GROMACS .gro file of C-alpha atoms in nm:
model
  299
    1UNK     CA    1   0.425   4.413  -2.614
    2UNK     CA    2   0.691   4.162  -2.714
    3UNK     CA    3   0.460   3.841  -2.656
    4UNK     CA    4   0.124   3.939  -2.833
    5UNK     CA    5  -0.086   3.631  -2.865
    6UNK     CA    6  -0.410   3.563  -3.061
    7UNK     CA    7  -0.616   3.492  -2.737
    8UNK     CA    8  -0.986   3.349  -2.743
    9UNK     CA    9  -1.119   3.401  -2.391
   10UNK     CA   10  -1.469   3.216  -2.331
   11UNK     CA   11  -1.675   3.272  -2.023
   12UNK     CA   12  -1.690   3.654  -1.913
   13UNK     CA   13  -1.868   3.609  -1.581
   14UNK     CA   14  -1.763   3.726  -1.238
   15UNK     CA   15  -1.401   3.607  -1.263
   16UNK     CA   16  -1.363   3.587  -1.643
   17UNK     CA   17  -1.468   3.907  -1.760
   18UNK     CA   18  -1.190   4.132  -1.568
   19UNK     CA   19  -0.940   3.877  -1.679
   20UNK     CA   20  -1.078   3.906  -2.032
   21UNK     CA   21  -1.026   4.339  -2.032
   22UNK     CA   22  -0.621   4.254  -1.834
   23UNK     CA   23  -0.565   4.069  -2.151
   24UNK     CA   24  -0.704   4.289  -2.389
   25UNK     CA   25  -0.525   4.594  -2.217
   26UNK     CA   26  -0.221   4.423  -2.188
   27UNK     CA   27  -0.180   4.399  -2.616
   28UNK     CA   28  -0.298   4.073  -2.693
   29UNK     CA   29  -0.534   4.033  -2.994
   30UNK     CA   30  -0.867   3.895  -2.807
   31UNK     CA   31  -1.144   3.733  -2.950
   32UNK     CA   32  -1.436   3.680  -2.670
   33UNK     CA   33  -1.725   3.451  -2.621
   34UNK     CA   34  -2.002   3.368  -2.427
   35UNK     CA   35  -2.325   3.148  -2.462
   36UNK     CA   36  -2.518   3.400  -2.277
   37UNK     CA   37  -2.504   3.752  -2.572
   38UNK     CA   38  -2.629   3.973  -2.293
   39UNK     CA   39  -2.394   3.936  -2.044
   40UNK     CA   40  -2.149   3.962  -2.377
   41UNK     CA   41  -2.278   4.251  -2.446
   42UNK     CA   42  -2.264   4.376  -2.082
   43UNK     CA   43  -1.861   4.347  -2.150
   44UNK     CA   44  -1.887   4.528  -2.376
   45UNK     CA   45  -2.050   4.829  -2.288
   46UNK     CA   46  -1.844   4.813  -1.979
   47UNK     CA   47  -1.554   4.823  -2.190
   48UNK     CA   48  -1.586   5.096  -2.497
   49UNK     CA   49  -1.214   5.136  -2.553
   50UNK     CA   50  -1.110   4.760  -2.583
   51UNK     CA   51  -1.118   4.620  -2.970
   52UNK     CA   52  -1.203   4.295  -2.947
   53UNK     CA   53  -1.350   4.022  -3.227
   54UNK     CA   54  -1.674   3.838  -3.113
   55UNK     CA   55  -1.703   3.473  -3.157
   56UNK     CA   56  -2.049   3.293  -3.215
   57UNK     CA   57  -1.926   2.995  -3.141
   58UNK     CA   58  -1.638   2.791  -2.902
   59UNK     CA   59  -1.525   2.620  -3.264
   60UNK     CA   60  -1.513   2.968  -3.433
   61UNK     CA   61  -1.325   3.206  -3.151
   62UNK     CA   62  -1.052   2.899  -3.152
   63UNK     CA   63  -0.997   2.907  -3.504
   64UNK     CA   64  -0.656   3.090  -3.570
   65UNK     CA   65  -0.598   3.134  -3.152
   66UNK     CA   66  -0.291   3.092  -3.019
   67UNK     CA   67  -0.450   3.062  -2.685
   68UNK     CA   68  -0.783   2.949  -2.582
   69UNK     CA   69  -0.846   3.044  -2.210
   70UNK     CA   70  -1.206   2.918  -2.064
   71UNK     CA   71  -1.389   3.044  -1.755
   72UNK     CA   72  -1.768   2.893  -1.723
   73UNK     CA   73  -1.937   2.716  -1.487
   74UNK     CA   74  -1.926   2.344  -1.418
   75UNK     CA   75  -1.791   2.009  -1.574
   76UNK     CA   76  -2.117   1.980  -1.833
   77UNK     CA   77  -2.033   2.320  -1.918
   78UNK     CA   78  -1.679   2.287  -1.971
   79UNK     CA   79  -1.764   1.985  -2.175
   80UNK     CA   80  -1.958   2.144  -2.397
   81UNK     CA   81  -1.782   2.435  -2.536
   82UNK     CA   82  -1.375   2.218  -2.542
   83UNK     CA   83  -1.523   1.876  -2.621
   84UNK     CA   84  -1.876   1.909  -2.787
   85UNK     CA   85  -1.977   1.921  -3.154
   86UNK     CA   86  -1.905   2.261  -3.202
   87UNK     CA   87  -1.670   2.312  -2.921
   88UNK     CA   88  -1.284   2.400  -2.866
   89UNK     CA   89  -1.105   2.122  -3.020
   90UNK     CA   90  -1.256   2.101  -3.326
   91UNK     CA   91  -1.069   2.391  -3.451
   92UNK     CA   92  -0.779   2.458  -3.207
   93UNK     CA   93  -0.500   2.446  -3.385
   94UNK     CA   94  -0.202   2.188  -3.354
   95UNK     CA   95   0.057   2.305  -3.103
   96UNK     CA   96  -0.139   2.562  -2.986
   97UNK     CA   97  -0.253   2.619  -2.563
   98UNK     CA   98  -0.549   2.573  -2.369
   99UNK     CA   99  -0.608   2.699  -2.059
  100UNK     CA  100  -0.944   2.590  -1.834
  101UNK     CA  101  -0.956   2.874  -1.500
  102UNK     CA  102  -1.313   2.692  -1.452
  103UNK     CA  103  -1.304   2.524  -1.119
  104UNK     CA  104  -1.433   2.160  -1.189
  105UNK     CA  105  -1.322   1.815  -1.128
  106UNK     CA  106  -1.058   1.647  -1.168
  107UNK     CA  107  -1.158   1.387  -1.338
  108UNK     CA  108  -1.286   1.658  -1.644
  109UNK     CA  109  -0.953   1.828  -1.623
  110UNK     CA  110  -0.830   1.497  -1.696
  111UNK     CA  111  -1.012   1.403  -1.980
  112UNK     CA  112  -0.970   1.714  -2.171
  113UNK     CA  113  -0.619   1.694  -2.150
  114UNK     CA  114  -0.583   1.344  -2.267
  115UNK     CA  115  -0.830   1.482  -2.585
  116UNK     CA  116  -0.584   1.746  -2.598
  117UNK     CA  117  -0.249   1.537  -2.624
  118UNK     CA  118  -0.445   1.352  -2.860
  119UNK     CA  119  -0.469   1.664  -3.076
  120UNK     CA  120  -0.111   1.779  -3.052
  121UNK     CA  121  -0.240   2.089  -2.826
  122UNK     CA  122  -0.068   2.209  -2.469
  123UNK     CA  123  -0.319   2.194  -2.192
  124UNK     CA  124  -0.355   2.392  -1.839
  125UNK     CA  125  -0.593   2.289  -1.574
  126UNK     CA  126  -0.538   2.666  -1.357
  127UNK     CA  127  -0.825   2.691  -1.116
  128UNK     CA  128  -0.806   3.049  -0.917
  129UNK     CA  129  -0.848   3.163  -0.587
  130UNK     CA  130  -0.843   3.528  -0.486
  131UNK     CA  131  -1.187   3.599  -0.487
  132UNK     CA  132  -1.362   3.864  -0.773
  133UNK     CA  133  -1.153   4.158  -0.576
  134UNK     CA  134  -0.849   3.974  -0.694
  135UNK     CA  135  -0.976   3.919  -1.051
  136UNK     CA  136  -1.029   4.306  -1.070
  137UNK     CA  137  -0.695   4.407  -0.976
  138UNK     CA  138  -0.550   4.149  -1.150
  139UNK     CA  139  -0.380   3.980  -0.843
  140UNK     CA  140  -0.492   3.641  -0.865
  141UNK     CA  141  -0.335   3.317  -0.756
  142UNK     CA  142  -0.325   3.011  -1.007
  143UNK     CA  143  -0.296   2.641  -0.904
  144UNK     CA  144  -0.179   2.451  -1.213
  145UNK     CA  145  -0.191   2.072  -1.376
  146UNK     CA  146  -0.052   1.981  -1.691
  147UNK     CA  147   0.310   1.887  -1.797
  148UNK     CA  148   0.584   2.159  -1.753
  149UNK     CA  149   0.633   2.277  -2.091
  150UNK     CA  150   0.233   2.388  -2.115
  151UNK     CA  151   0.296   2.598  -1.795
  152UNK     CA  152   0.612   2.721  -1.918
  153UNK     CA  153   0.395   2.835  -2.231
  154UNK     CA  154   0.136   3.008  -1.994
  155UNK     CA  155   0.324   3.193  -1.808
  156UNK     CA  156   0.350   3.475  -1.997
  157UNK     CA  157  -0.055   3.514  -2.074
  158UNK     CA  158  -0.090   3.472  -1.681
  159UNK     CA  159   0.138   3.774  -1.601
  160UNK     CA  160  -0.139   4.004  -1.741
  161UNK     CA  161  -0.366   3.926  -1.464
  162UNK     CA  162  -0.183   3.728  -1.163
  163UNK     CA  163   0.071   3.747  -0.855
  164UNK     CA  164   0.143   3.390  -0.823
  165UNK     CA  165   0.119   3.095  -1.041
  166UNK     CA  166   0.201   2.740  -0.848
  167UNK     CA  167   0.277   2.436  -1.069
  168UNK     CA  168   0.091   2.132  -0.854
  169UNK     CA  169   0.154   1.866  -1.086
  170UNK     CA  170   0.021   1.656  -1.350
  171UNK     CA  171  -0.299   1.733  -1.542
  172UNK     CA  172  -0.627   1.756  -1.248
  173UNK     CA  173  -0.392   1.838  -1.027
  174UNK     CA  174  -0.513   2.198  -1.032
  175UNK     CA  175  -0.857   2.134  -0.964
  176UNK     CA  176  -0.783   1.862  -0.678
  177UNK     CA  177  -0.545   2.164  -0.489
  178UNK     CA  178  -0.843   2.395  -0.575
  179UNK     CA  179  -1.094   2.168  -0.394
  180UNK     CA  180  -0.851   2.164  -0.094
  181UNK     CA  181  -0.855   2.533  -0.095
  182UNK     CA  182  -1.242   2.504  -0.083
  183UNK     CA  183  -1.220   2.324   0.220
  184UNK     CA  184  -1.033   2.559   0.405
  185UNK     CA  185  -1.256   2.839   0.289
  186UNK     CA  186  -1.580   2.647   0.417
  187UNK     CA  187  -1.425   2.572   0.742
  188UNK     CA  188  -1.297   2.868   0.827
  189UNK     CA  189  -1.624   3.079   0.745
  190UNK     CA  190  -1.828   2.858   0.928
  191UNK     CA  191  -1.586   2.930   1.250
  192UNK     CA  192  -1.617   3.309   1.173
  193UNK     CA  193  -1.993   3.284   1.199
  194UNK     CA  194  -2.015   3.108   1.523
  195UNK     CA  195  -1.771   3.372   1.645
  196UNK     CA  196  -1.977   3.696   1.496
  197UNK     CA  197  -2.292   3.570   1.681
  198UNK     CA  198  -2.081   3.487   1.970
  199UNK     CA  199  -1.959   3.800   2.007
  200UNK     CA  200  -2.261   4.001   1.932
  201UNK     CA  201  -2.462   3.753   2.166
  202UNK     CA  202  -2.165   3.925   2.459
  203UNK     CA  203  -2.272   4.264   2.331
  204UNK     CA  204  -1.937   4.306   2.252
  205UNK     CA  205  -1.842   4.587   1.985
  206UNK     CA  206  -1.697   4.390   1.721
  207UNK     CA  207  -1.471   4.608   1.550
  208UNK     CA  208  -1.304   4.632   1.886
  209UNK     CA  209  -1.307   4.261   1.849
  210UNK     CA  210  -1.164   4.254   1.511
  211UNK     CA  211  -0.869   4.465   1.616
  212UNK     CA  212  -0.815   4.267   1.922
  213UNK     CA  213  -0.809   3.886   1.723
  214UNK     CA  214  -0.726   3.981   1.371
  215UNK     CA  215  -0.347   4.019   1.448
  216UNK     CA  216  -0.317   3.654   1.622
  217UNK     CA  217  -0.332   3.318   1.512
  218UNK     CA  218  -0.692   3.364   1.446
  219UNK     CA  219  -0.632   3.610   1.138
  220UNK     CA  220  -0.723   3.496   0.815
  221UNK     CA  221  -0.818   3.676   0.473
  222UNK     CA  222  -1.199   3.590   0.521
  223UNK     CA  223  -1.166   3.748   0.860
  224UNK     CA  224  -1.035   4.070   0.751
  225UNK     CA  225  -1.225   4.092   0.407
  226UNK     CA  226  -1.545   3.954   0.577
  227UNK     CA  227  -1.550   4.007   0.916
  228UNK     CA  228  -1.699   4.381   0.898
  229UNK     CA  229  -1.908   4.311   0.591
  230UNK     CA  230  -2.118   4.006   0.808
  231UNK     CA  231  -2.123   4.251   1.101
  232UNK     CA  232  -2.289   4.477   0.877
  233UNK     CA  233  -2.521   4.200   0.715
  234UNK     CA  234  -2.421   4.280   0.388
  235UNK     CA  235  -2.346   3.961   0.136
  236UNK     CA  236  -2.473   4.126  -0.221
  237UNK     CA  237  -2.092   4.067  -0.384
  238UNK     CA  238  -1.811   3.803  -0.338
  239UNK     CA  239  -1.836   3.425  -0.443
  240UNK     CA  240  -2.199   3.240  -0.461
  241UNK     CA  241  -2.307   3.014  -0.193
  242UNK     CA  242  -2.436   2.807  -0.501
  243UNK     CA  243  -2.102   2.806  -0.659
  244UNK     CA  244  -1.971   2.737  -0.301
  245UNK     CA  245  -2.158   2.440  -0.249
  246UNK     CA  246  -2.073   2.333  -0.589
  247UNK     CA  247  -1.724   2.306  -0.502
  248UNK     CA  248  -1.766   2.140  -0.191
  249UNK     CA  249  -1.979   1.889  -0.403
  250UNK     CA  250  -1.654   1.809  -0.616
  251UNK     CA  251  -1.440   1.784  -0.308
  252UNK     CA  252  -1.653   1.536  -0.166
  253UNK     CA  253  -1.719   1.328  -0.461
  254UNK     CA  254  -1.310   1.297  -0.500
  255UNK     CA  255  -1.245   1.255  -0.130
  256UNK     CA  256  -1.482   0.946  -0.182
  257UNK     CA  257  -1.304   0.824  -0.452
  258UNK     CA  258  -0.982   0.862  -0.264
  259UNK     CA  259  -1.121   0.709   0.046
  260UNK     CA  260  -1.051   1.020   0.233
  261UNK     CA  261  -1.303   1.151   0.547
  262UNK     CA  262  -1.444   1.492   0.475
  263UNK     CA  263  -1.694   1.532   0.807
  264UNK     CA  264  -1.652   1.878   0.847
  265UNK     CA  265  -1.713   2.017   0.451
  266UNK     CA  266  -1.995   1.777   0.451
  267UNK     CA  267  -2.152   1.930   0.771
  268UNK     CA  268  -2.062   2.292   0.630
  269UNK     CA  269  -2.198   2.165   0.315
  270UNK     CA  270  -2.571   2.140   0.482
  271UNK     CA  271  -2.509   2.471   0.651
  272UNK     CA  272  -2.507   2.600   0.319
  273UNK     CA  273  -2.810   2.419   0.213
  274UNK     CA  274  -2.999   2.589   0.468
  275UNK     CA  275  -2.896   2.936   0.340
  276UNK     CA  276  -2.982   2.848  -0.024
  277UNK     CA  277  -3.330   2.737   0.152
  278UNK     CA  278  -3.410   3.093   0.291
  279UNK     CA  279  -3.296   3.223  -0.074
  280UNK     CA  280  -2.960   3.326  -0.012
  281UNK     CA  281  -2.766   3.133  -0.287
  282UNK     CA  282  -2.668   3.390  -0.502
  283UNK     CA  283  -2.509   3.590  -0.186
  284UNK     CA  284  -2.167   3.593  -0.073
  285UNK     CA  285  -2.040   3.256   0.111
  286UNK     CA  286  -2.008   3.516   0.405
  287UNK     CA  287  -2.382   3.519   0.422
  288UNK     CA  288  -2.347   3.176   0.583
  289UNK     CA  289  -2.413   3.335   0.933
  290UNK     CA  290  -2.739   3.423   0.843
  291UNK     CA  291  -2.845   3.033   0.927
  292UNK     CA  292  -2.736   3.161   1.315
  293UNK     CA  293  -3.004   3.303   1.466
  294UNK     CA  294  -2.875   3.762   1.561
  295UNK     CA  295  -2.901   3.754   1.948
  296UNK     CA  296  -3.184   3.982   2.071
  297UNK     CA  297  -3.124   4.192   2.298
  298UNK     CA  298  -3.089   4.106   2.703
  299UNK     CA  299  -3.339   4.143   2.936
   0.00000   0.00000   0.00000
């Protein structure tokens, strides 16, 4: 490839580790990491044919990157491996780029970028959305903060794994749109639920009922990616409810510090704390119509 990069990619989770292989099979020289060996390992295995350097540490798979792309789980954890003691920025190398696809808040994104002018280093705040589907077929959607010329330096590491990048604005502006795409999400499943038990409550055949709504203005991707799937009661893949209600937990702590009036996330919110209750947090946010009670039958 024309544009090989020394990439470090840290996080290989749901979302990180298929961007991790699009990287490695698009040429780049990867060096991976992970706090947790197995799931390292897991990669690994998964991934026989892909050459790849391991890193035992944040500080030692930046040393010598070009790049440095994170993916892990929450603001303490993002803190950690960029701004702790043995962490990203200790080793990162002057002019070179950081990207964070962790979604976490604002006020993180934020901070590490500040750290990072501070250091002479380009910074990305690129939260995704697309779902893990997306992140296997390398069709993902970024939303992006930082200042123009970082982006500009991104782009070409993103083309290995998305369809659309979107600048938003300055840095945290990535997460903020991110959060606002959370609140769609949780709104619009928690319409799709009433309207599963609704129609199974009419004894209505609900494929028939998918093709008769799904071309009108109440289509949307979680209806035609979901709908069948919650029919079928089947949540074992897709994104967390605890990683859901993590991200509604952000939106809501910035909405307060913006003054803003977030009734309906906060109510979906609790819906979702009543499916973690019944142990359903590490199913799909789809699984939030198992709170609704599945009509029995009429007499």
């Amino acid at each position: 490839m024309s544009d090989r990069r020394k990439i470090s990619f840290l996080g290989l989770g749901v979302m990180g580790g298929p961007i991790a292989r699009h990287l490695a099979r698009a040429g780049h020289d990867m060096t991976i990491y992970n706090r947790s060996p197995e799931r390292r390992e897991r990669w690994q295995a998964d991934n026989p044919d892909l050459a790849v350097r391991i890193a035992t540490s944040p500080a030692e798979a930046a040393e010598g990157a070009d790049v440095v792309i994170t993916c892990v789980g929450n603001d303490d954890d993002l803190s950690d491996v960029v701004l702790g003691p043995n962490g990203v920025f200790r080793t990162l190398k002057r002019g070179g780029l950081f990207i964070d696809h962790t979604t976490a808040s604002a006020r993180i994104a934020r901070q590490i970028a500040v750290e990072a002018r501070d250091l002479q280093v380009h910074c990305v705040d690129a939260p995704m959305t697309g779902s893990q589907i997306g992140a296997e077929e390398g069709r993902l959607t970024l939303m992006c903060g930082g200042r123009p010329d970082a982006i500009a330096m991104a782009m070409p590491v993103f083309e290995a794994y998305t369809r659309r990048v979107v600048h938003i604005g300055r840095a945290g502006a990535g997460q903020t749109a991110k959060m606002a795409n959370q609140i769609c999400i949780a709104g619009i499943v928690a319409g799709l639920s009433e309207a599963m038990r609704f129609a199974q409550a009419s004894h209505l055949d609900t494929d028939k009922v998918y093709e008769a709504i799904s071309g009108g203005a109440a289509q949307s991707w979680q209806m035609d990616n979901r709908w069948k799937t919650m029919a079928a009661d089947e949540f074992d893949f897709g994104f967390a409810v605890d990683w859901m209600r993590k991200d509604l937990g952000l939106a809501m702590d910035e909405g307060r510090g913006l003054g803003v009036s977030l009734p309906i996330t906060a109510l979906v919110n609790q819906f979702y704390a009543e499916v973690q209750a019944i142990g359903g947090g590490r199913l799909d946010t789809s699984a939030l119509v198992r709170r609704l009670p599945l009509p029995g039958k009429r007499k």
